[in-house]
PDB file of C-alpha atoms and ligand atoms in Angstrom:
ATOM      1  CA  UNK A  23       0.000   0.000   0.000  1.00 78.00           C
ATOM      2  CA  UNK A  24       1.374   3.413  -0.901  1.00 94.00           C
ATOM      3  CA  UNK A  25       1.727   6.048   1.748  1.00 96.00           C
ATOM      4  CA  UNK A  26      -0.572   9.038   2.020  1.00 98.00           C
ATOM      5  CA  UNK A  27       1.489  12.117   2.775  1.00 98.00           C
ATOM      6  CA  UNK A  28       0.679  15.718   3.662  1.00 98.00           C
ATOM      7  CA  UNK A  29       3.738  17.965   3.545  1.00 98.00           C
ATOM      8  CA  UNK A  30       3.857  21.635   4.505  1.00 98.00           C
ATOM      9  CA  UNK A  31       6.189  23.828   2.471  1.00 98.00           C
ATOM     10  CA  UNK A  32       6.702  26.915   4.611  1.00 98.00           C
ATOM     11  CA  UNK A  33       8.888  28.645   2.002  1.00 98.00           C
ATOM     12  CA  UNK A  34      10.722  31.733   3.390  1.00 98.00           C
ATOM     13  CA  UNK A  35       8.284  32.470   6.202  1.00 98.00           C
ATOM     14  CA  UNK A  36       8.288  32.797  10.023  1.00 98.00           C
ATOM     15  CA  UNK A  37      10.835  33.992  12.549  1.00 98.00           C
ATOM     16  CA  UNK A  38      12.532  31.338  14.665  1.00 98.00           C
ATOM     17  CA  UNK A  39      10.154  31.960  17.590  1.00 98.00           C
ATOM     18  CA  UNK A  40       7.070  31.852  15.331  1.00 98.00           C
ATOM     19  CA  UNK A  41       8.317  28.660  13.714  1.00 98.00           C
ATOM     20  CA  UNK A  42       8.903  27.012  17.081  1.00 98.00           C
ATOM     21  CA  UNK A  43       5.407  27.996  18.218  1.00 98.00           C
ATOM     22  CA  UNK A  44       3.785  26.684  15.043  1.00 98.00           C
ATOM     23  CA  UNK A  45       5.683  23.388  15.108  1.00 98.00           C
ATOM     24  CA  UNK A  46       4.784  22.904  18.775  1.00 98.00           C
ATOM     25  CA  UNK A  47       1.126  23.667  18.052  1.00 97.00           C
ATOM     26  CA  UNK A  48       1.057  21.179  15.174  1.00 98.00           C
ATOM     27  CA  UNK A  49       2.840  18.542  17.271  1.00 98.00           C
ATOM     28  CA  UNK A  50       0.310  19.005  20.100  1.00 97.00           C
ATOM     29  CA  UNK A  51      -2.662  18.770  17.754  1.00 96.00           C
ATOM     30  CA  UNK A  52      -1.244  15.646  16.089  1.00 97.00           C
ATOM     31  CA  UNK A  53      -1.293  13.883  19.462  1.00 95.00           C
ATOM     32  CA  UNK A  54      -5.076  13.904  19.481  1.00 90.00           C
ATOM     33  CA  UNK A  55      -6.036  12.814  15.980  1.00 94.00           C
ATOM     34  CA  UNK A  56      -6.265   9.511  14.204  1.00 93.00           C
ATOM     35  CA  UNK A  57      -3.724   9.808  11.391  1.00 96.00           C
ATOM     36  CA  UNK A  58      -4.804   6.505   9.820  1.00 94.00           C
ATOM     37  CA  UNK A  59      -1.292   6.019   8.478  1.00 95.00           C
ATOM     38  CA  UNK A  60      -0.932   9.437   6.847  1.00 97.00           C
ATOM     39  CA  UNK A  61       2.635  10.737   7.029  1.00 98.00           C
ATOM     40  CA  UNK A  62       2.907  14.391   8.041  1.00 98.00           C
ATOM     41  CA  UNK A  63       6.013  16.277   6.898  1.00 98.00           C
ATOM     42  CA  UNK A  64       7.017  19.809   7.878  1.00 98.00           C
ATOM     43  CA  UNK A  65       9.432  21.662   5.615  1.00 98.00           C
ATOM     44  CA  UNK A  66      10.463  24.855   7.414  1.00 98.00           C
ATOM     45  CA  UNK A  67      13.434  26.996   6.315  1.00 98.00           C
ATOM     46  CA  UNK A  68      16.866  25.352   6.734  1.00 98.00           C
ATOM     47  CA  UNK A  69      17.671  27.422   9.835  1.00 98.00           C
ATOM     48  CA  UNK A  70      14.824  25.851  11.767  1.00 98.00           C
ATOM     49  CA  UNK A  71      15.424  22.223  10.809  1.00 98.00           C
ATOM     50  CA  UNK A  72      17.517  21.343  13.844  1.00 98.00           C
ATOM     51  CA  UNK A  73      14.812  22.638  16.166  1.00 98.00           C
ATOM     52  CA  UNK A  74      12.132  20.909  14.068  1.00 98.00           C
ATOM     53  CA  UNK A  75      13.902  17.533  14.061  1.00 98.00           C
ATOM     54  CA  UNK A  76      14.391  17.765  17.837  1.00 98.00           C
ATOM     55  CA  UNK A  77      10.638  18.229  18.311  1.00 98.00           C
ATOM     56  CA  UNK A  78       9.890  15.573  15.670  1.00 98.00           C
ATOM     57  CA  UNK A  79      11.746  12.921  17.704  1.00 97.00           C
ATOM     58  CA  UNK A  80       8.983  13.093  20.330  1.00 95.00           C
ATOM     59  CA  UNK A  81       6.153  13.725  17.889  1.00 97.00           C
ATOM     60  CA  UNK A  82       4.207  12.288  14.969  1.00 96.00           C
ATOM     61  CA  UNK A  83       5.658  14.250  12.074  1.00 98.00           C
ATOM     62  CA  UNK A  84       8.720  13.982   9.865  1.00 98.00           C
ATOM     63  CA  UNK A  85      10.829  16.854   8.601  1.00 98.00           C
ATOM     64  CA  UNK A  86      11.875  17.932   5.144  1.00 98.00           C
ATOM     65  CA  UNK A  87      14.148  20.561   3.619  1.00 98.00           C
ATOM     66  CA  UNK A  88      12.966  22.856   0.839  1.00 98.00           C
ATOM     67  CA  UNK A  89      16.107  22.429  -1.240  1.00 98.00           C
ATOM     68  CA  UNK A  90      19.594  20.878  -1.341  1.00 97.00           C
ATOM     69  CA  UNK A  91      22.779  21.370  -3.298  1.00 98.00           C
ATOM     70  CA  UNK A  92      24.014  18.608  -5.571  1.00 98.00           C
ATOM     71  CA  UNK A  93      27.502  18.205  -4.035  1.00 98.00           C
ATOM     72  CA  UNK A  94      28.013  16.590  -0.649  1.00 98.00           C
ATOM     73  CA  UNK A  95      30.650  19.101   0.542  1.00 98.00           C
ATOM     74  CA  UNK A  96      33.175  21.613  -0.760  1.00 98.00           C
ATOM     75  CA  UNK A  97      33.694  25.235  -1.750  1.00 98.00           C
ATOM     76  CA  UNK A  98      30.073  26.142  -2.453  1.00 98.00           C
ATOM     77  CA  UNK A  99      29.486  29.200  -0.291  1.00 98.00           C
ATOM     78  CA  UNK A 100      26.034  29.408   1.168  1.00 97.00           C
ATOM     79  CA  UNK A 101      24.845  25.982   0.074  1.00 98.00           C
ATOM     80  CA  UNK A 102      23.483  23.092   2.154  1.00 98.00           C
ATOM     81  CA  UNK A 103      24.148  19.445   1.289  1.00 98.00           C
ATOM     82  CA  UNK A 104      22.152  16.275   1.726  1.00 98.00           C
ATOM     83  CA  UNK A 105      24.936  14.980   4.004  1.00 98.00           C
ATOM     84  CA  UNK A 106      24.302  17.894   6.360  1.00 98.00           C
ATOM     85  CA  UNK A 107      20.568  17.228   6.333  1.00 98.00           C
ATOM     86  CA  UNK A 108      21.103  13.544   7.023  1.00 97.00           C
ATOM     87  CA  UNK A 109      23.257  14.535  10.002  1.00 97.00           C
ATOM     88  CA  UNK A 110      20.214  16.326  11.424  1.00 97.00           C
ATOM     89  CA  UNK A 111      18.020  13.302  10.671  1.00 97.00           C
ATOM     90  CA  UNK A 112      15.940  15.170   8.130  1.00 98.00           C
ATOM     91  CA  UNK A 113      13.782  12.682   6.231  1.00 98.00           C
ATOM     92  CA  UNK A 114      12.626  14.444   3.060  1.00 98.00           C
ATOM     93  CA  UNK A 115      13.720  17.170   0.664  1.00 98.00           C
ATOM     94  CA  UNK A 116      11.666  19.115  -1.872  1.00 98.00           C
ATOM     95  CA  UNK A 117      13.446  19.161  -5.238  1.00 98.00           C
ATOM     96  CA  UNK A 118      12.458  21.071  -8.350  1.00 98.00           C
ATOM     97  CA  UNK A 119       9.889  23.400  -6.824  1.00 98.00           C
ATOM     98  CA  UNK A 120       8.688  25.796  -9.519  1.00 97.00           C
ATOM     99  CA  UNK A 121       9.930  28.782  -7.508  1.00 97.00           C
ATOM    100  CA  UNK A 122      13.450  27.350  -7.608  1.00 98.00           C
ATOM    101  CA  UNK A 123      13.140  26.590 -11.308  1.00 97.00           C
ATOM    102  CA  UNK A 124      11.904  30.132 -11.987  1.00 96.00           C
ATOM    103  CA  UNK A 125      13.879  32.390  -9.620  1.00 97.00           C
ATOM    104  CA  UNK A 126      17.077  30.342  -9.370  1.00 97.00           C
ATOM    105  CA  UNK A 127      17.113  28.974 -12.923  1.00 97.00           C
ATOM    106  CA  UNK A 128      17.365  25.345 -11.876  1.00 98.00           C
ATOM    107  CA  UNK A 129      17.290  23.210 -14.996  1.00 98.00           C
ATOM    108  CA  UNK A 130      16.564  19.520 -15.634  1.00 98.00           C
ATOM    109  CA  UNK A 131      20.227  18.457 -15.405  1.00 98.00           C
ATOM    110  CA  UNK A 132      20.849  20.290 -12.124  1.00 98.00           C
ATOM    111  CA  UNK A 133      17.674  18.809 -10.650  1.00 98.00           C
ATOM    112  CA  UNK A 134      18.783  15.337 -11.744  1.00 98.00           C
ATOM    113  CA  UNK A 135      22.047  15.832  -9.821  1.00 98.00           C
ATOM    114  CA  UNK A 136      20.097  16.989  -6.772  1.00 98.00           C
ATOM    115  CA  UNK A 137      17.933  13.867  -7.021  1.00 98.00           C
ATOM    116  CA  UNK A 138      21.100  11.760  -7.075  1.00 98.00           C
ATOM    117  CA  UNK A 139      22.475  13.604  -4.041  1.00 98.00           C
ATOM    118  CA  UNK A 140      19.279  13.052  -2.077  1.00 98.00           C
ATOM    119  CA  UNK A 141      19.075   9.366  -2.959  1.00 98.00           C
ATOM    120  CA  UNK A 142      22.719   8.579  -2.188  1.00 97.00           C
ATOM    121  CA  UNK A 143      22.245  10.169   1.237  1.00 97.00           C
ATOM    122  CA  UNK A 144      18.939   8.424   1.923  1.00 97.00           C
ATOM    123  CA  UNK A 145      16.857  11.570   1.997  1.00 98.00           C
ATOM    124  CA  UNK A 146      13.481  11.010   0.312  1.00 98.00           C
ATOM    125  CA  UNK A 147      13.099  13.516  -2.528  1.00 98.00           C
ATOM    126  CA  UNK A 148       9.722  15.129  -3.151  1.00 98.00           C
ATOM    127  CA  UNK A 149      10.116  15.902  -6.836  1.00 98.00           C
ATOM    128  CA  UNK A 150       7.879  18.721  -8.071  1.00 98.00           C
ATOM    129  CA  UNK A 151       6.578  18.865 -11.612  1.00 98.00           C
ATOM    130  CA  UNK A 152       3.909  20.920 -13.322  1.00 98.00           C
ATOM    131  CA  UNK A 153       3.077  23.254 -16.160  1.00 98.00           C
ATOM    132  CA  UNK A 154       2.466  26.980 -16.515  1.00 97.00           C
ATOM    133  CA  UNK A 155      -0.977  28.156 -17.660  1.00 96.00           C
ATOM    134  CA  UNK A 156       0.127  28.888 -21.229  1.00 97.00           C
ATOM    135  CA  UNK A 157       1.316  25.286 -21.555  1.00 97.00           C
ATOM    136  CA  UNK A 158      -2.020  23.947 -20.307  1.00 97.00           C
ATOM    137  CA  UNK A 159      -3.897  26.293 -22.619  1.00 96.00           C
ATOM    138  CA  UNK A 160      -1.753  25.085 -25.510  1.00 97.00           C
ATOM    139  CA  UNK A 161      -2.546  21.470 -24.595  1.00 96.00           C
ATOM    140  CA  UNK A 162       1.073  20.527 -23.983  1.00 98.00           C
ATOM    141  CA  UNK A 163       0.866  20.072 -20.187  1.00 98.00           C
ATOM    142  CA  UNK A 164       1.265  16.288 -20.385  1.00 98.00           C
ATOM    143  CA  UNK A 165       4.390  16.680 -22.529  1.00 98.00           C
ATOM    144  CA  UNK A 166       5.839  19.230 -20.106  1.00 98.00           C
ATOM    145  CA  UNK A 167       5.388  16.941 -17.112  1.00 98.00           C
ATOM    146  CA  UNK A 168       6.682  13.927 -19.050  1.00 98.00           C
ATOM    147  CA  UNK A 169       9.843  15.837 -19.971  1.00 98.00           C
ATOM    148  CA  UNK A 170      10.406  16.983 -16.372  1.00 98.00           C
ATOM    149  CA  UNK A 171      10.227  13.397 -15.146  1.00 98.00           C
ATOM    150  CA  UNK A 172      12.232  11.891 -17.989  1.00 98.00           C
ATOM    151  CA  UNK A 173      15.037  14.435 -17.691  1.00 98.00           C
ATOM    152  CA  UNK A 174      15.426  14.626 -13.916  1.00 98.00           C
ATOM    153  CA  UNK A 175      14.017  11.435 -12.386  1.00 98.00           C
ATOM    154  CA  UNK A 176      13.766   8.473 -14.726  1.00 98.00           C
ATOM    155  CA  UNK A 177      17.529   7.860 -14.820  1.00 98.00           C
ATOM    156  CA  UNK A 178      17.184   6.374 -11.308  1.00 98.00           C
ATOM    157  CA  UNK A 179      17.209   2.607 -10.875  1.00 98.00           C
ATOM    158  CA  UNK A 180      13.919   1.018  -9.733  1.00 97.00           C
ATOM    159  CA  UNK A 181      15.423   0.534  -6.262  1.00 96.00           C
ATOM    160  CA  UNK A 182      16.403   4.201  -6.077  1.00 98.00           C
ATOM    161  CA  UNK A 183      13.082   5.356  -7.481  1.00 98.00           C
ATOM    162  CA  UNK A 184      11.231   3.623  -4.639  1.00 97.00           C
ATOM    163  CA  UNK A 185      12.474   6.441  -2.360  1.00 97.00           C
ATOM    164  CA  UNK A 186      10.902   9.135  -4.557  1.00 98.00           C
ATOM    165  CA  UNK A 187       7.679  11.031  -3.888  1.00 98.00           C
ATOM    166  CA  UNK A 188       6.195  13.003  -6.791  1.00 98.00           C
ATOM    167  CA  UNK A 189       4.308  16.274  -6.301  1.00 98.00           C
ATOM    168  CA  UNK A 190       2.203  17.485  -9.211  1.00 98.00           C
ATOM    169  CA  UNK A 191       2.038  21.247  -8.801  1.00 98.00           C
ATOM    170  CA  UNK A 192       0.437  23.126 -11.682  1.00 97.00           C
ATOM    171  CA  UNK A 193       2.302  26.420 -11.548  1.00 96.00           C
ATOM    172  CA  UNK A 194      -0.836  28.420 -12.301  1.00 97.00           C
ATOM    173  CA  UNK A 195      -2.325  27.061  -9.064  1.00 95.00           C
ATOM    174  CA  UNK A 196       0.592  27.801  -6.726  1.00 94.00           C
ATOM    175  CA  UNK A 197      -0.209  30.672  -4.393  1.00 91.00           C
ATOM    176  CA  UNK A 198      -2.956  31.947  -6.686  1.00 93.00           C
ATOM    177  CA  UNK A 199      -6.047  30.743  -4.844  1.00 91.00           C
ATOM    178  CA  UNK A 200      -7.060  28.855  -8.014  1.00 91.00           C
ATOM    179  CA  UNK A 201      -6.615  25.131  -7.456  1.00 91.00           C
ATOM    180  CA  UNK A 202      -6.749  22.459 -10.139  1.00 94.00           C
ATOM    181  CA  UNK A 203     -10.174  20.859 -10.242  1.00 96.00           C
ATOM    182  CA  UNK A 204     -10.307  17.349  -8.773  1.00 97.00           C
ATOM    183  CA  UNK A 205     -10.750  16.035 -12.330  1.00 97.00           C
ATOM    184  CA  UNK A 206      -7.706  17.923 -13.618  1.00 98.00           C
ATOM    185  CA  UNK A 207      -5.624  16.654 -10.695  1.00 98.00           C
ATOM    186  CA  UNK A 208      -6.777  13.059 -11.106  1.00 98.00           C
ATOM    187  CA  UNK A 209      -6.164  13.166 -14.872  1.00 98.00           C
ATOM    188  CA  UNK A 210      -2.564  14.322 -14.439  1.00 98.00           C
ATOM    189  CA  UNK A 211      -1.854  12.036 -11.497  1.00 98.00           C
ATOM    190  CA  UNK A 212      -3.102   9.030 -13.472  1.00 98.00           C
ATOM    191  CA  UNK A 213      -0.918  10.138 -16.383  1.00 98.00           C
ATOM    192  CA  UNK A 214       2.128  10.385 -14.095  1.00 98.00           C
ATOM    193  CA  UNK A 215       1.418   6.953 -12.603  1.00 98.00           C
ATOM    194  CA  UNK A 216       1.179   5.597 -16.134  1.00 98.00           C
ATOM    195  CA  UNK A 217       4.598   7.052 -16.964  1.00 98.00           C
ATOM    196  CA  UNK A 218       6.078   5.491 -13.825  1.00 98.00           C
ATOM    197  CA  UNK A 219       4.476   2.197 -14.727  1.00 98.00           C
ATOM    198  CA  UNK A 220       5.939   2.352 -18.235  1.00 98.00           C
ATOM    199  CA  UNK A 221       9.402   3.005 -16.819  1.00 98.00           C
ATOM    200  CA  UNK A 222       9.468   0.942 -13.619  1.00 98.00           C
ATOM    201  CA  UNK A 223       6.503  -1.428 -13.850  1.00 98.00           C
ATOM    202  CA  UNK A 224       3.054  -1.503 -12.301  1.00 97.00           C
ATOM    203  CA  UNK A 225       4.179  -2.603  -8.846  1.00 97.00           C
ATOM    204  CA  UNK A 226       6.528   0.362  -8.373  1.00 97.00           C
ATOM    205  CA  UNK A 227       3.923   2.712  -9.874  1.00 98.00           C
ATOM    206  CA  UNK A 228       1.205   1.499  -7.543  1.00 98.00           C
ATOM    207  CA  UNK A 229       3.483   2.093  -4.535  1.00 98.00           C
ATOM    208  CA  UNK A 230       4.538   5.633  -5.517  1.00 98.00           C
ATOM    209  CA  UNK A 231       2.955   8.490  -3.576  1.00 98.00           C
ATOM    210  CA  UNK A 232       1.861  11.285  -5.922  1.00 98.00           C
ATOM    211  CA  UNK A 233       0.903  14.475  -4.067  1.00 98.00           C
ATOM    212  CA  UNK A 234      -1.104  17.400  -5.349  1.00 98.00           C
ATOM    213  CA  UNK A 235       0.058  20.984  -4.698  1.00 97.00           C
ATOM    214  CA  UNK A 236      -1.392  24.343  -5.641  1.00 96.00           C
ATOM    215  CA  UNK A 237      -3.850  26.384  -3.526  1.00 95.00           C
ATOM    216  CA  UNK A 238      -4.898  23.298  -1.596  1.00 97.00           C
ATOM    217  CA  UNK A 239      -6.687  24.306   1.588  1.00 96.00           C
ATOM    218  CA  UNK A 240      -9.095  23.021   4.232  1.00 97.00           C
ATOM    219  CA  UNK A 241     -12.039  23.739   1.924  1.00 96.00           C
ATOM    220  CA  UNK A 242     -10.898  21.804  -1.138  1.00 97.00           C
ATOM    221  CA  UNK A 243      -8.489  19.169   0.232  1.00 98.00           C
ATOM    222  CA  UNK A 244     -11.060  16.411   0.637  1.00 97.00           C
ATOM    223  CA  UNK A 245     -12.402  16.580  -2.917  1.00 97.00           C
ATOM    224  CA  UNK A 246      -8.841  16.611  -4.254  1.00 98.00           C
ATOM    225  CA  UNK A 247      -7.591  13.769  -2.018  1.00 97.00           C
ATOM    226  CA  UNK A 248     -10.654  11.619  -2.695  1.00 97.00           C
ATOM    227  CA  UNK A 249      -9.319  10.840  -6.171  1.00 97.00           C
ATOM    228  CA  UNK A 250      -7.753   7.394  -6.572  1.00 97.00           C
ATOM    229  CA  UNK A 251      -4.377   8.660  -7.781  1.00 98.00           C
ATOM    230  CA  UNK A 252      -4.045  11.633  -5.405  1.00 98.00           C
ATOM    231  CA  UNK A 253      -2.122  10.441  -2.356  1.00 98.00           C
ATOM    232  CA  UNK A 254      -2.107  13.642  -0.331  1.00 98.00           C
ATOM    233  CA  UNK A 255      -0.735  17.123  -0.803  1.00 98.00           C
ATOM    234  CA  UNK A 256       2.196  19.487  -0.785  1.00 98.00           C
ATOM    235  CA  UNK A 257       0.741  22.506   0.951  1.00 98.00           C
ATOM    236  CA  UNK A 258       2.163  26.025   0.827  1.00 98.00           C
ATOM    237  CA  UNK A 259       0.204  28.933   2.329  1.00 97.00           C
ATOM    238  CA  UNK A 260      -2.357  26.792   4.158  1.00 97.00           C
ATOM    239  CA  UNK A 261       0.397  24.932   6.044  1.00 98.00           C
ATOM    240  CA  UNK A 262       1.262  28.094   7.978  1.00 98.00           C
ATOM    241  CA  UNK A 263      -1.856  27.826  10.130  1.00 97.00           C
ATOM    242  CA  UNK A 264      -1.971  24.836  12.471  1.00 97.00           C
ATOM    243  CA  UNK A 265      -5.773  24.550  12.488  1.00 97.00           C
ATOM    244  CA  UNK A 266      -6.087  24.615   8.707  1.00 97.00           C
ATOM    245  CA  UNK A 267      -3.116  22.297   8.227  1.00 98.00           C
ATOM    246  CA  UNK A 268      -4.649  19.783  10.617  1.00 97.00           C
ATOM    247  CA  UNK A 269      -7.936  19.905   8.715  1.00 97.00           C
ATOM    248  CA  UNK A 270      -6.053  19.194   5.497  1.00 98.00           C
ATOM    249  CA  UNK A 271      -4.288  16.236   7.139  1.00 98.00           C
ATOM    250  CA  UNK A 272      -7.658  14.906   8.270  1.00 97.00           C
ATOM    251  CA  UNK A 273      -8.960  15.129   4.708  1.00 97.00           C
ATOM    252  CA  UNK A 274      -6.682  12.294   3.548  1.00 94.00           C
TER     253      UNK A 274
HETATM  254  C1  PEP B  11       3.736  25.173  -2.992  1.00 94.00           C
HETATM  255  O1  PEP B  11       4.410  26.183  -3.086  1.00 94.00           O
HETATM  256  O2  PEP B  11       4.285  24.063  -2.996  1.00 94.00           O
HETATM  257  C2  PEP B  11       2.291  25.315  -2.872  1.00 94.00           C
HETATM  258  C3  PEP B  11       1.546  24.289  -3.123  1.00 94.00           C
HETATM  259  O3  PEP B  11       1.838  26.561  -2.513  1.00 94.00           O
HETATM  260  P1  PEP B  11       0.309  26.982  -2.211  1.00 94.00           P
HETATM  261  O4  PEP B  11      -0.317  25.859  -1.430  1.00 94.00           O
HETATM  262  O5  PEP B  11       0.429  28.230  -1.398  1.00 94.00           O
HETATM  263  O6  PEP B  11      -0.343  27.193  -3.529  1.00 94.00           O
END
């Protein structure tokens, strides 16, 4: 059975004190709910990961980074490696978020190297893929997502790929308040699972968690997660409020 996952991508938000308060609030609330096997992942900024992993040891959530560099160590001023994250016992890492592709010009080849770095250090990558609105309007959204996966992920061996989580995040839905419809999400998720099946076989495909991301909130999470190929969500803005985030978790 594949895992249902709800991951919160905090992006560049919260002071240390605010982050500690929010993580503590979420941890407290998680004590009192039936998670029914859903994995909860918090991805705060790098600076807060040590504090987050300390709290996670006594709680029911895992931690994730929002990015990594592709080398394990060396003269790369300002960068953070997967080795460093592993040392903090961080479990997951978001790779290929559209904001990193857009603002930091991360291309397919660089993302492939980051995927390799995560896998060799046993950090589970959450690989983000998705199209801009013009690509959807032009009817090439399936090709765009196929290329993203083929260029940055499908070089992995089946054993390596088993560590990967995919997040379909239509870029036109991220932070816009306009989510994909449940039908649009299901259609793309089924397409992605089909690609994985073609590359790695049906067993691997059926075990791969494919998350939806893009303006997912407490009001729309259930109808999105109710689809057979939607295995949870990567949540941006709505993960910054403990009450709303908990409602999203309970929608899986
Ligand atoms: C994201 O950035 O991964 C995301 C899904 O953001 P939001 O939920 O705010 O659209």
